[in-house]
Amino acid sequence: MEELQDKYVRFDWAIKRLLRQKANYGVLEGFLTVFLGEKVTILEIMESESNQLSAEDKFNRVDIKARNSKDEIIIIEIQNTRELYYLERILYGVAKAITEHISLGEAYYKVKKIYSISILYFDIGKGSDYLYHGQNHFVGVHTGDHLQVNVKERDAIVPRMPAEIFPEYILIRVNEFDKVAVTPLEEWMKYLKYGTIRPDTTAPGLSEAREKLKYFSMPQKERMAYDEHLNAVMIQNDVLDSAKLEGKIEGRAEGREEGRAEAYLSIARNMKQLGAPADMIAKTTGLTIAEIDAL
């Protein structure tokens, strides 16, 4: 009974519904503190064209955009199923966030630093780690030194590293985590993968999560919506698995374009029968809306 009562809401749903509330910022701040490696204080959750809630969210992307106490922008995105050209899409999302927060005619020094955090429940590629960090560095081709750039701030010339200006990307590969949770990072990974939290946890954000993200603390209507969300995710994953998408894409077809095309058509047909929106099918398979409508 104790285990049942301690059932926790998945992080993707929590981000979509619960963690946008200021009273629950502690959970989100703890998560960011652990994965960014520094204390994070959220000033506000922001809205833009890229993170508006919509009916398609339950099938595919869930994201949130926050502004921290340093006036930097943090984008958190959860991807439950494989999407083609995922890296290109997060690059586009970061570029869009940059342009959204600088007005025409403003000086370039007002460009905001962006952090892009992707929590991935699919195999994005080959790699032995569950956590990857990408950052801009300009390295001397002959000397190997790291370039420092002089910028003007408050009427003074200040040296800054490019990494202090350019976006940072963090990819969290949830399915690759298979360690015993000892550190705060590992405890968060365990929650992301299994939805479990240790009763004696001291990891930033997780003690708050134990109190605020309990399944049975939600109103009945909210629990029903959450259960429908889990069902939608499971259905879509089943469709992709049954079509053996991973094998077809990663080379089992050994370069035969015809075989790959047929695999995507099969996936699209199955998803369409399940009532998935056309734009979500297009993102998953790479087919055009016209090709999907013709199925």
PDB file of C-alpha atoms in Angstrom:
ATOM      1  CA  MET A   1       0.000   0.000   0.000  1.00  0.00           C
ATOM      2  CA  GLU A   2       2.851   2.397   0.821  1.00  0.00           C
ATOM      3  CA  GLU A   3       4.382   1.793  -2.635  1.00  0.00           C
ATOM      4  CA  LEU A   4       1.017   2.473  -4.273  1.00  0.00           C
ATOM      5  CA  GLN A   5       0.525   5.688  -2.329  1.00  0.00           C
ATOM      6  CA  ASP A   6       4.014   6.824  -3.335  1.00  0.00           C
ATOM      7  CA  LYS A   7       3.297   6.567  -7.071  1.00  0.00           C
ATOM      8  CA  TYR A   8       4.712   9.682  -8.738  1.00  0.00           C
ATOM      9  CA  VAL A   9       3.676  11.619 -11.807  1.00  0.00           C
ATOM     10  CA  ARG A  10       6.038  11.310 -14.770  1.00  0.00           C
ATOM     11  CA  PHE A  11       8.265  14.323 -15.317  1.00  0.00           C
ATOM     12  CA  ASP A  12       6.874  15.019 -18.805  1.00  0.00           C
ATOM     13  CA  TRP A  13       3.375  15.469 -17.407  1.00  0.00           C
ATOM     14  CA  ALA A  14       4.652  17.427 -14.427  1.00  0.00           C
ATOM     15  CA  ILE A  15       6.391  19.911 -16.734  1.00  0.00           C
ATOM     16  CA  LYS A  16       3.282  20.259 -18.836  1.00  0.00           C
ATOM     17  CA  ARG A  17       0.831  20.815 -15.980  1.00  0.00           C
ATOM     18  CA  LEU A  18       2.291  21.123 -12.491  1.00  0.00           C
ATOM     19  CA  LEU A  19       5.723  22.725 -12.681  1.00  0.00           C
ATOM     20  CA  ARG A  20       4.483  25.845 -14.460  1.00  0.00           C
ATOM     21  CA  GLN A  21       2.961  26.918 -11.146  1.00  0.00           C
ATOM     22  CA  LYS A  22       5.173  29.212  -9.086  1.00  0.00           C
ATOM     23  CA  ALA A  23       4.489  27.168  -5.951  1.00  0.00           C
ATOM     24  CA  ASN A  24       6.237  24.229  -7.641  1.00  0.00           C
ATOM     25  CA  TYR A  25       9.311  26.043  -8.949  1.00  0.00           C
ATOM     26  CA  GLY A  26      11.420  24.293  -6.293  1.00  0.00           C
ATOM     27  CA  VAL A  27      11.179  20.988  -8.179  1.00  0.00           C
ATOM     28  CA  LEU A  28      12.196  22.572 -11.461  1.00  0.00           C
ATOM     29  CA  GLU A  29      14.985  24.607  -9.854  1.00  0.00           C
ATOM     30  CA  GLY A  30      16.380  21.465  -8.251  1.00  0.00           C
ATOM     31  CA  PHE A  31      16.360  19.644 -11.584  1.00  0.00           C
ATOM     32  CA  LEU A  32      18.170  22.526 -13.313  1.00  0.00           C
ATOM     33  CA  THR A  33      20.671  22.931 -10.486  1.00  0.00           C
ATOM     34  CA  VAL A  34      21.680  19.274 -10.782  1.00  0.00           C
ATOM     35  CA  PHE A  35      21.924  19.130 -14.569  1.00  0.00           C
ATOM     36  CA  LEU A  36      23.506  22.558 -15.123  1.00  0.00           C
ATOM     37  CA  GLY A  37      25.923  22.181 -12.228  1.00  0.00           C
ATOM     38  CA  GLU A  38      25.138  25.529 -10.593  1.00  0.00           C
ATOM     39  CA  LYS A  39      22.426  27.008  -8.417  1.00  0.00           C
ATOM     40  CA  VAL A  40      19.445  28.049 -10.533  1.00  0.00           C
ATOM     41  CA  THR A  41      16.649  30.379  -9.451  1.00  0.00           C
ATOM     42  CA  ILE A  42      13.666  30.714 -11.785  1.00  0.00           C
ATOM     43  CA  LEU A  43      12.117  34.148 -12.114  1.00  0.00           C
ATOM     44  CA  GLU A  44       9.300  33.180 -14.464  1.00  0.00           C
ATOM     45  CA  ILE A  45       7.951  30.591 -16.849  1.00  0.00           C
ATOM     46  CA  MET A  46       7.689  32.190 -20.270  1.00  0.00           C
ATOM     47  CA  GLU A  47       5.394  31.579 -23.220  1.00  0.00           C
ATOM     48  CA  SER A  48       6.224  31.716 -26.908  1.00  0.00           C
ATOM     49  CA  GLU A  49       5.041  30.142 -30.134  1.00  0.00           C
ATOM     50  CA  SER A  50       7.381  27.231 -29.485  1.00  0.00           C
ATOM     51  CA  ASN A  51       5.990  26.166 -26.121  1.00  0.00           C
ATOM     52  CA  GLN A  52       2.263  26.843 -26.254  1.00  0.00           C
ATOM     53  CA  LEU A  53       0.190  23.939 -24.953  1.00  0.00           C
ATOM     54  CA  SER A  54      -1.801  22.144 -27.630  1.00  0.00           C
ATOM     55  CA  ALA A  55      -3.659  18.905 -28.197  1.00  0.00           C
ATOM     56  CA  GLU A  56      -0.659  17.415 -30.005  1.00  0.00           C
ATOM     57  CA  ASP A  57       1.595  17.729 -26.938  1.00  0.00           C
ATOM     58  CA  LYS A  58       0.412  14.424 -25.509  1.00  0.00           C
ATOM     59  CA  PHE A  59       1.750  12.604 -28.543  1.00  0.00           C
ATOM     60  CA  ASN A  60       5.076  14.211 -29.004  1.00  0.00           C
ATOM     61  CA  ARG A  61       6.822  17.206 -27.477  1.00  0.00           C
ATOM     62  CA  VAL A  62       6.487  18.679 -24.032  1.00  0.00           C
ATOM     63  CA  ASP A  63       8.614  21.706 -23.286  1.00  0.00           C
ATOM     64  CA  ILE A  64       8.944  24.667 -21.003  1.00  0.00           C
ATOM     65  CA  LYS A  65      10.807  27.948 -21.253  1.00  0.00           C
ATOM     66  CA  ALA A  66      12.054  29.700 -18.125  1.00  0.00           C
ATOM     67  CA  ARG A  67      14.026  32.840 -17.293  1.00  0.00           C
ATOM     68  CA  ASN A  68      16.556  32.530 -14.491  1.00  0.00           C
ATOM     69  CA  SER A  69      17.976  35.077 -12.057  1.00  0.00           C
ATOM     70  CA  LYS A  70      20.853  35.811 -14.485  1.00  0.00           C
ATOM     71  CA  ASP A  71      18.316  36.826 -17.143  1.00  0.00           C
ATOM     72  CA  GLU A  72      19.239  33.758 -19.188  1.00  0.00           C
ATOM     73  CA  ILE A  73      16.712  31.562 -21.016  1.00  0.00           C
ATOM     74  CA  ILE A  74      16.403  27.837 -20.277  1.00  0.00           C
ATOM     75  CA  ILE A  75      14.458  25.556 -22.615  1.00  0.00           C
ATOM     76  CA  ILE A  76      13.498  22.096 -21.338  1.00  0.00           C
ATOM     77  CA  GLU A  77      12.094  19.613 -23.812  1.00  0.00           C
ATOM     78  CA  ILE A  78      10.999  16.020 -23.380  1.00  0.00           C
ATOM     79  CA  GLN A  79      10.827  13.723 -26.388  1.00  0.00           C
ATOM     80  CA  ASN A  80       9.049  10.421 -25.827  1.00  0.00           C
ATOM     81  CA  THR A  81       9.449   8.924 -29.296  1.00  0.00           C
ATOM     82  CA  ARG A  82      11.962   9.101 -32.085  1.00  0.00           C
ATOM     83  CA  GLU A  83      11.852  12.152 -34.333  1.00  0.00           C
ATOM     84  CA  LEU A  84      13.842  12.586 -37.503  1.00  0.00           C
ATOM     85  CA  TYR A  85      16.231  15.548 -37.637  1.00  0.00           C
ATOM     86  CA  TYR A  86      15.943  16.089 -33.876  1.00  0.00           C
ATOM     87  CA  LEU A  87      19.226  17.977 -33.532  1.00  0.00           C
ATOM     88  CA  GLU A  88      18.218  20.308 -36.338  1.00  0.00           C
ATOM     89  CA  ARG A  89      14.948  21.004 -34.574  1.00  0.00           C
ATOM     90  CA  ILE A  90      16.521  21.908 -31.227  1.00  0.00           C
ATOM     91  CA  LEU A  91      18.960  24.178 -33.082  1.00  0.00           C
ATOM     92  CA  TYR A  92      15.984  25.908 -34.692  1.00  0.00           C
ATOM     93  CA  GLY A  93      14.263  26.186 -31.306  1.00  0.00           C
ATOM     94  CA  VAL A  94      17.297  27.842 -29.752  1.00  0.00           C
ATOM     95  CA  ALA A  95      17.670  30.251 -32.678  1.00  0.00           C
ATOM     96  CA  LYS A  96      14.009  31.169 -32.365  1.00  0.00           C
ATOM     97  CA  ALA A  97      14.344  31.791 -28.636  1.00  0.00           C
ATOM     98  CA  ILE A  98      17.330  34.082 -29.262  1.00  0.00           C
ATOM     99  CA  THR A  99      15.456  36.181 -31.796  1.00  0.00           C
ATOM    100  CA  GLU A 100      12.326  36.322 -29.641  1.00  0.00           C
ATOM    101  CA  HIS A 101      14.266  38.064 -26.886  1.00  0.00           C
ATOM    102  CA  ILE A 102      16.001  40.812 -28.810  1.00  0.00           C
ATOM    103  CA  SER A 103      14.109  43.631 -30.481  1.00  0.00           C
ATOM    104  CA  LEU A 104      14.860  45.139 -33.858  1.00  0.00           C
ATOM    105  CA  GLY A 105      17.452  47.864 -33.434  1.00  0.00           C
ATOM    106  CA  GLU A 106      18.764  46.680 -30.061  1.00  0.00           C
ATOM    107  CA  ALA A 107      22.499  46.215 -29.584  1.00  0.00           C
ATOM    108  CA  TYR A 108      23.811  42.682 -30.033  1.00  0.00           C
ATOM    109  CA  TYR A 109      25.134  42.559 -26.474  1.00  0.00           C
ATOM    110  CA  LYS A 110      21.508  42.149 -25.394  1.00  0.00           C
ATOM    111  CA  VAL A 111      21.383  38.686 -26.975  1.00  0.00           C
ATOM    112  CA  LYS A 112      20.532  36.278 -24.165  1.00  0.00           C
ATOM    113  CA  LYS A 113      22.418  33.138 -23.249  1.00  0.00           C
ATOM    114  CA  ILE A 114      20.281  30.061 -23.979  1.00  0.00           C
ATOM    115  CA  TYR A 115      20.425  26.635 -22.346  1.00  0.00           C
ATOM    116  CA  SER A 116      18.692  23.826 -24.226  1.00  0.00           C
ATOM    117  CA  ILE A 117      17.993  20.684 -22.183  1.00  0.00           C
ATOM    118  CA  SER A 118      16.539  17.664 -23.969  1.00  0.00           C
ATOM    119  CA  ILE A 119      15.242  14.670 -22.011  1.00  0.00           C
ATOM    120  CA  LEU A 120      15.185  11.851 -24.545  1.00  0.00           C
ATOM    121  CA  TYR A 121      13.321   8.550 -24.226  1.00  0.00           C
ATOM    122  CA  PHE A 122      14.550   7.286 -27.603  1.00  0.00           C
ATOM    123  CA  ASP A 123      17.918   6.235 -28.986  1.00  0.00           C
ATOM    124  CA  ILE A 124      19.290   9.323 -30.716  1.00  0.00           C
ATOM    125  CA  GLY A 125      22.492   7.596 -31.806  1.00  0.00           C
ATOM    126  CA  LYS A 126      25.590   5.742 -30.667  1.00  0.00           C
ATOM    127  CA  GLY A 127      27.269   6.695 -27.415  1.00  0.00           C
ATOM    128  CA  SER A 128      28.144   5.047 -24.114  1.00  0.00           C
ATOM    129  CA  ASP A 129      27.018   7.841 -21.759  1.00  0.00           C
ATOM    130  CA  TYR A 130      23.549   8.893 -20.626  1.00  0.00           C
ATOM    131  CA  LEU A 131      24.428  12.599 -20.404  1.00  0.00           C
ATOM    132  CA  TYR A 132      25.997  14.723 -23.149  1.00  0.00           C
ATOM    133  CA  HIS A 133      26.927  18.404 -23.059  1.00  0.00           C
ATOM    134  CA  GLY A 134      27.614  20.570 -26.116  1.00  0.00           C
ATOM    135  CA  GLN A 135      29.183  24.030 -25.891  1.00  0.00           C
ATOM    136  CA  ASN A 136      30.892  26.467 -28.241  1.00  0.00           C
ATOM    137  CA  HIS A 137      34.664  26.843 -27.976  1.00  0.00           C
ATOM    138  CA  PHE A 138      37.018  28.528 -30.412  1.00  0.00           C
ATOM    139  CA  VAL A 139      40.337  26.688 -30.275  1.00  0.00           C
ATOM    140  CA  GLY A 140      43.537  27.829 -31.959  1.00  0.00           C
ATOM    141  CA  VAL A 141      44.329  25.540 -34.878  1.00  0.00           C
ATOM    142  CA  HIS A 142      48.084  25.860 -34.302  1.00  0.00           C
ATOM    143  CA  THR A 143      48.359  26.890 -30.652  1.00  0.00           C
ATOM    144  CA  GLY A 144      45.434  25.005 -29.099  1.00  0.00           C
ATOM    145  CA  ASP A 145      44.518  27.972 -26.911  1.00  0.00           C
ATOM    146  CA  HIS A 146      40.920  29.041 -26.247  1.00  0.00           C
ATOM    147  CA  LEU A 147      39.908  32.400 -27.660  1.00  0.00           C
ATOM    148  CA  GLN A 148      38.674  35.095 -25.282  1.00  0.00           C
ATOM    149  CA  VAL A 149      36.435  37.780 -26.745  1.00  0.00           C
ATOM    150  CA  ASN A 150      36.409  41.353 -25.468  1.00  0.00           C
ATOM    151  CA  VAL A 151      32.906  42.758 -25.039  1.00  0.00           C
ATOM    152  CA  LYS A 152      31.662  46.093 -23.766  1.00  0.00           C
ATOM    153  CA  GLU A 153      29.510  45.971 -20.644  1.00  0.00           C
ATOM    154  CA  ARG A 154      28.511  48.989 -18.563  1.00  0.00           C
ATOM    155  CA  ASP A 155      31.059  51.186 -20.350  1.00  0.00           C
ATOM    156  CA  ALA A 156      33.898  48.763 -19.575  1.00  0.00           C
ATOM    157  CA  ILE A 157      35.736  46.244 -21.748  1.00  0.00           C
ATOM    158  CA  VAL A 158      35.210  42.781 -20.274  1.00  0.00           C
ATOM    159  CA  PRO A 159      36.893  39.571 -21.530  1.00  0.00           C
ATOM    160  CA  ARG A 160      34.454  36.694 -21.980  1.00  0.00           C
ATOM    161  CA  MET A 161      34.771  33.185 -23.256  1.00  0.00           C
ATOM    162  CA  PRO A 162      32.566  32.293 -26.243  1.00  0.00           C
ATOM    163  CA  ALA A 163      30.900  29.637 -24.082  1.00  0.00           C
ATOM    164  CA  GLU A 164      29.526  32.460 -21.914  1.00  0.00           C
ATOM    165  CA  ILE A 165      27.684  33.837 -24.940  1.00  0.00           C
ATOM    166  CA  PHE A 166      26.796  30.940 -27.208  1.00  0.00           C
ATOM    167  CA  PRO A 167      24.011  28.431 -26.403  1.00  0.00           C
ATOM    168  CA  GLU A 168      24.659  25.243 -24.455  1.00  0.00           C
ATOM    169  CA  TYR A 169      22.994  21.951 -25.262  1.00  0.00           C
ATOM    170  CA  ILE A 170      22.414  19.115 -22.813  1.00  0.00           C
ATOM    171  CA  LEU A 171      21.101  15.763 -24.047  1.00  0.00           C
ATOM    172  CA  ILE A 172      19.794  13.409 -21.355  1.00  0.00           C
ATOM    173  CA  ARG A 173      19.483   9.850 -22.703  1.00  0.00           C
ATOM    174  CA  VAL A 174      17.116   8.363 -20.141  1.00  0.00           C
ATOM    175  CA  ASN A 175      17.033   4.807 -21.496  1.00  0.00           C
ATOM    176  CA  GLU A 176      20.833   4.533 -21.280  1.00  0.00           C
ATOM    177  CA  PHE A 177      20.853   5.023 -17.509  1.00  0.00           C
ATOM    178  CA  ASP A 178      21.488   1.749 -15.665  1.00  0.00           C
ATOM    179  CA  LYS A 179      23.406   2.739 -12.534  1.00  0.00           C
ATOM    180  CA  VAL A 180      22.619   2.456  -8.833  1.00  0.00           C
ATOM    181  CA  ALA A 181      21.462   5.928  -7.819  1.00  0.00           C
ATOM    182  CA  VAL A 182      24.028   7.411  -5.442  1.00  0.00           C
ATOM    183  CA  THR A 183      24.666  10.993  -6.547  1.00  0.00           C
ATOM    184  CA  PRO A 184      21.928  13.658  -6.969  1.00  0.00           C
ATOM    185  CA  LEU A 185      22.356  13.378 -10.735  1.00  0.00           C
ATOM    186  CA  GLU A 186      21.830   9.620 -10.600  1.00  0.00           C
ATOM    187  CA  GLU A 187      18.804  10.026  -8.328  1.00  0.00           C
ATOM    188  CA  TRP A 188      17.234  12.391 -10.853  1.00  0.00           C
ATOM    189  CA  MET A 189      18.022   9.962 -13.681  1.00  0.00           C
ATOM    190  CA  LYS A 190      16.318   7.181 -11.729  1.00  0.00           C
ATOM    191  CA  TYR A 191      13.209   9.317 -11.303  1.00  0.00           C
ATOM    192  CA  LEU A 192      13.186  10.245 -15.006  1.00  0.00           C
ATOM    193  CA  LYS A 193      13.473   6.588 -16.022  1.00  0.00           C
ATOM    194  CA  TYR A 194      11.456   4.722 -13.405  1.00  0.00           C
ATOM    195  CA  GLY A 195       9.376   7.398 -11.659  1.00  0.00           C
ATOM    196  CA  THR A 196      10.761   6.435  -8.241  1.00  0.00           C
ATOM    197  CA  ILE A 197      12.167   8.717  -5.531  1.00  0.00           C
ATOM    198  CA  ARG A 198      14.023   7.611  -2.397  1.00  0.00           C
ATOM    199  CA  PRO A 199      12.222   8.541   0.851  1.00  0.00           C
ATOM    200  CA  ASP A 200      15.476   9.892   2.301  1.00  0.00           C
ATOM    201  CA  THR A 201      16.566  11.794  -0.794  1.00  0.00           C
ATOM    202  CA  THR A 202      18.528  15.002  -0.375  1.00  0.00           C
ATOM    203  CA  ALA A 203      18.900  15.661  -4.117  1.00  0.00           C
ATOM    204  CA  PRO A 204      17.836  19.219  -4.997  1.00  0.00           C
ATOM    205  CA  GLY A 205      14.205  19.263  -6.096  1.00  0.00           C
ATOM    206  CA  LEU A 206      13.406  15.618  -5.391  1.00  0.00           C
ATOM    207  CA  SER A 207      12.215  16.079  -1.807  1.00  0.00           C
ATOM    208  CA  GLU A 208       9.805  18.729  -3.140  1.00  0.00           C
ATOM    209  CA  ALA A 209       8.814  16.339  -5.931  1.00  0.00           C
ATOM    210  CA  ARG A 210       7.907  13.663  -3.378  1.00  0.00           C
ATOM    211  CA  GLU A 211       5.359  16.027  -1.886  1.00  0.00           C
ATOM    212  CA  LYS A 212       4.057  17.760  -5.006  1.00  0.00           C
ATOM    213  CA  LEU A 213       4.100  15.092  -7.719  1.00  0.00           C
ATOM    214  CA  LYS A 214       2.231  12.270  -5.994  1.00  0.00           C
ATOM    215  CA  TYR A 215      -0.247  10.613  -8.343  1.00  0.00           C
ATOM    216  CA  PHE A 216      -2.948  10.263  -5.705  1.00  0.00           C
ATOM    217  CA  SER A 217      -2.692  13.934  -4.749  1.00  0.00           C
ATOM    218  CA  MET A 218      -4.139  14.953  -8.114  1.00  0.00           C
ATOM    219  CA  PRO A 219      -7.889  15.529  -8.512  1.00  0.00           C
ATOM    220  CA  GLN A 220      -9.744  12.656 -10.168  1.00  0.00           C
ATOM    221  CA  LYS A 221     -10.184  14.555 -13.442  1.00  0.00           C
ATOM    222  CA  GLU A 222      -6.457  15.321 -13.584  1.00  0.00           C
ATOM    223  CA  ARG A 223      -5.572  11.670 -12.896  1.00  0.00           C
ATOM    224  CA  MET A 224      -7.803  10.563 -15.768  1.00  0.00           C
ATOM    225  CA  ALA A 225      -6.122  13.039 -18.140  1.00  0.00           C
ATOM    226  CA  TYR A 226      -2.708  11.822 -16.954  1.00  0.00           C
ATOM    227  CA  ASP A 227      -3.661   8.172 -17.546  1.00  0.00           C
ATOM    228  CA  GLU A 228      -4.826   9.068 -21.064  1.00  0.00           C
ATOM    229  CA  HIS A 229      -1.479  10.759 -21.688  1.00  0.00           C
ATOM    230  CA  LEU A 230       0.424   7.603 -20.662  1.00  0.00           C
ATOM    231  CA  ASN A 231      -1.832   5.520 -22.887  1.00  0.00           C
ATOM    232  CA  ALA A 232      -1.186   7.806 -25.873  1.00  0.00           C
ATOM    233  CA  VAL A 233       2.571   7.563 -25.364  1.00  0.00           C
ATOM    234  CA  MET A 234       2.408   3.765 -25.088  1.00  0.00           C
ATOM    235  CA  ILE A 235       0.308   3.467 -28.247  1.00  0.00           C
ATOM    236  CA  GLN A 236       2.684   5.578 -30.285  1.00  0.00           C
ATOM    237  CA  ASN A 237       5.716   3.658 -29.016  1.00  0.00           C
ATOM    238  CA  ASP A 238       3.995   0.385 -29.891  1.00  0.00           C
ATOM    239  CA  VAL A 239       3.366   1.635 -33.428  1.00  0.00           C
ATOM    240  CA  LEU A 240       7.004   2.584 -33.891  1.00  0.00           C
ATOM    241  CA  ASP A 241       8.272  -0.646 -32.363  1.00  0.00           C
ATOM    242  CA  SER A 242       5.987  -2.834 -34.467  1.00  0.00           C
ATOM    243  CA  ALA A 243       7.341  -1.180 -37.609  1.00  0.00           C
ATOM    244  CA  LYS A 244      10.914  -1.841 -36.409  1.00  0.00           C
ATOM    245  CA  LEU A 245      11.802   1.770 -37.059  1.00  0.00           C
ATOM    246  CA  GLU A 246      15.173   1.553 -35.363  1.00  0.00           C
ATOM    247  CA  GLY A 247      16.343  -1.347 -37.500  1.00  0.00           C
ATOM    248  CA  LYS A 248      15.086   0.163 -40.728  1.00  0.00           C
ATOM    249  CA  ILE A 249      16.721   3.531 -40.073  1.00  0.00           C
ATOM    250  CA  GLU A 250      20.005   2.362 -38.549  1.00  0.00           C
ATOM    251  CA  GLY A 251      20.991   0.243 -41.517  1.00  0.00           C
ATOM    252  CA  ARG A 252      19.163  -3.054 -41.479  1.00  0.00           C
ATOM    253  CA  ALA A 253      17.817  -2.048 -44.854  1.00  0.00           C
ATOM    254  CA  GLU A 254      21.483  -1.478 -45.805  1.00  0.00           C
ATOM    255  CA  GLY A 255      20.948   1.655 -47.802  1.00  0.00           C
ATOM    256  CA  ARG A 256      17.889   0.553 -49.760  1.00  0.00           C
ATOM    257  CA  GLU A 257      15.803   3.699 -50.015  1.00  0.00           C
ATOM    258  CA  GLU A 258      12.768   1.721 -51.092  1.00  0.00           C
ATOM    259  CA  GLY A 259      12.796  -0.314 -47.884  1.00  0.00           C
ATOM    260  CA  ARG A 260      13.108   2.770 -45.684  1.00  0.00           C
ATOM    261  CA  ALA A 261      10.334   4.574 -47.566  1.00  0.00           C
ATOM    262  CA  GLU A 262       7.980   1.640 -47.106  1.00  0.00           C
ATOM    263  CA  ALA A 263       8.774   1.518 -43.388  1.00  0.00           C
ATOM    264  CA  TYR A 264       7.804   5.180 -42.974  1.00  0.00           C
ATOM    265  CA  LEU A 265       4.618   4.702 -44.983  1.00  0.00           C
ATOM    266  CA  SER A 266       3.664   1.766 -42.751  1.00  0.00           C
ATOM    267  CA  ILE A 267       4.292   3.824 -39.608  1.00  0.00           C
ATOM    268  CA  ALA A 268       2.280   6.719 -41.010  1.00  0.00           C
ATOM    269  CA  ARG A 269      -0.683   4.472 -41.841  1.00  0.00           C
ATOM    270  CA  ASN A 270      -0.734   2.981 -38.351  1.00  0.00           C
ATOM    271  CA  MET A 271      -0.455   6.364 -36.656  1.00  0.00           C
ATOM    272  CA  LYS A 272      -3.194   7.789 -38.870  1.00  0.00           C
ATOM    273  CA  GLN A 273      -5.506   4.917 -37.939  1.00  0.00           C
ATOM    274  CA  LEU A 274      -4.878   5.711 -34.272  1.00  0.00           C
ATOM    275  CA  GLY A 275      -5.934   9.306 -34.853  1.00  0.00           C
ATOM    276  CA  ALA A 276      -2.527  10.967 -34.512  1.00  0.00           C
ATOM    277  CA  PRO A 277      -2.438  14.530 -35.943  1.00  0.00           C
ATOM    278  CA  ALA A 278      -0.938  14.913 -39.425  1.00  0.00           C
ATOM    279  CA  ASP A 279       1.780  17.312 -38.298  1.00  0.00           C
ATOM    280  CA  MET A 280       2.945  14.888 -35.605  1.00  0.00           C
ATOM    281  CA  ILE A 281       3.025  12.042 -38.186  1.00  0.00           C
ATOM    282  CA  ALA A 282       5.057  14.276 -40.474  1.00  0.00           C
ATOM    283  CA  LYS A 283       7.597  15.016 -37.715  1.00  0.00           C
ATOM    284  CA  THR A 284       7.927  11.332 -36.872  1.00  0.00           C
ATOM    285  CA  THR A 285       8.204   9.935 -40.408  1.00  0.00           C
ATOM    286  CA  GLY A 286       9.508  12.801 -42.535  1.00  0.00           C
ATOM    287  CA  LEU A 287       6.527  12.486 -44.919  1.00  0.00           C
ATOM    288  CA  THR A 288       4.770  15.599 -46.200  1.00  0.00           C
ATOM    289  CA  ILE A 289       1.216  16.502 -45.145  1.00  0.00           C
ATOM    290  CA  ALA A 290       0.072  15.798 -48.706  1.00  0.00           C
ATOM    291  CA  GLU A 291       1.598  12.303 -48.619  1.00  0.00           C
ATOM    292  CA  ILE A 292      -0.063  11.604 -45.278  1.00  0.00           C
ATOM    293  CA  ASP A 293      -3.462  12.834 -46.516  1.00  0.00           C
ATOM    294  CA  ALA A 294      -3.175  10.496 -49.510  1.00  0.00           C
ATOM    295  CA  LEU A 295      -2.758   7.373 -47.337  1.00  0.00           C
TER     296      LEU A 295
END
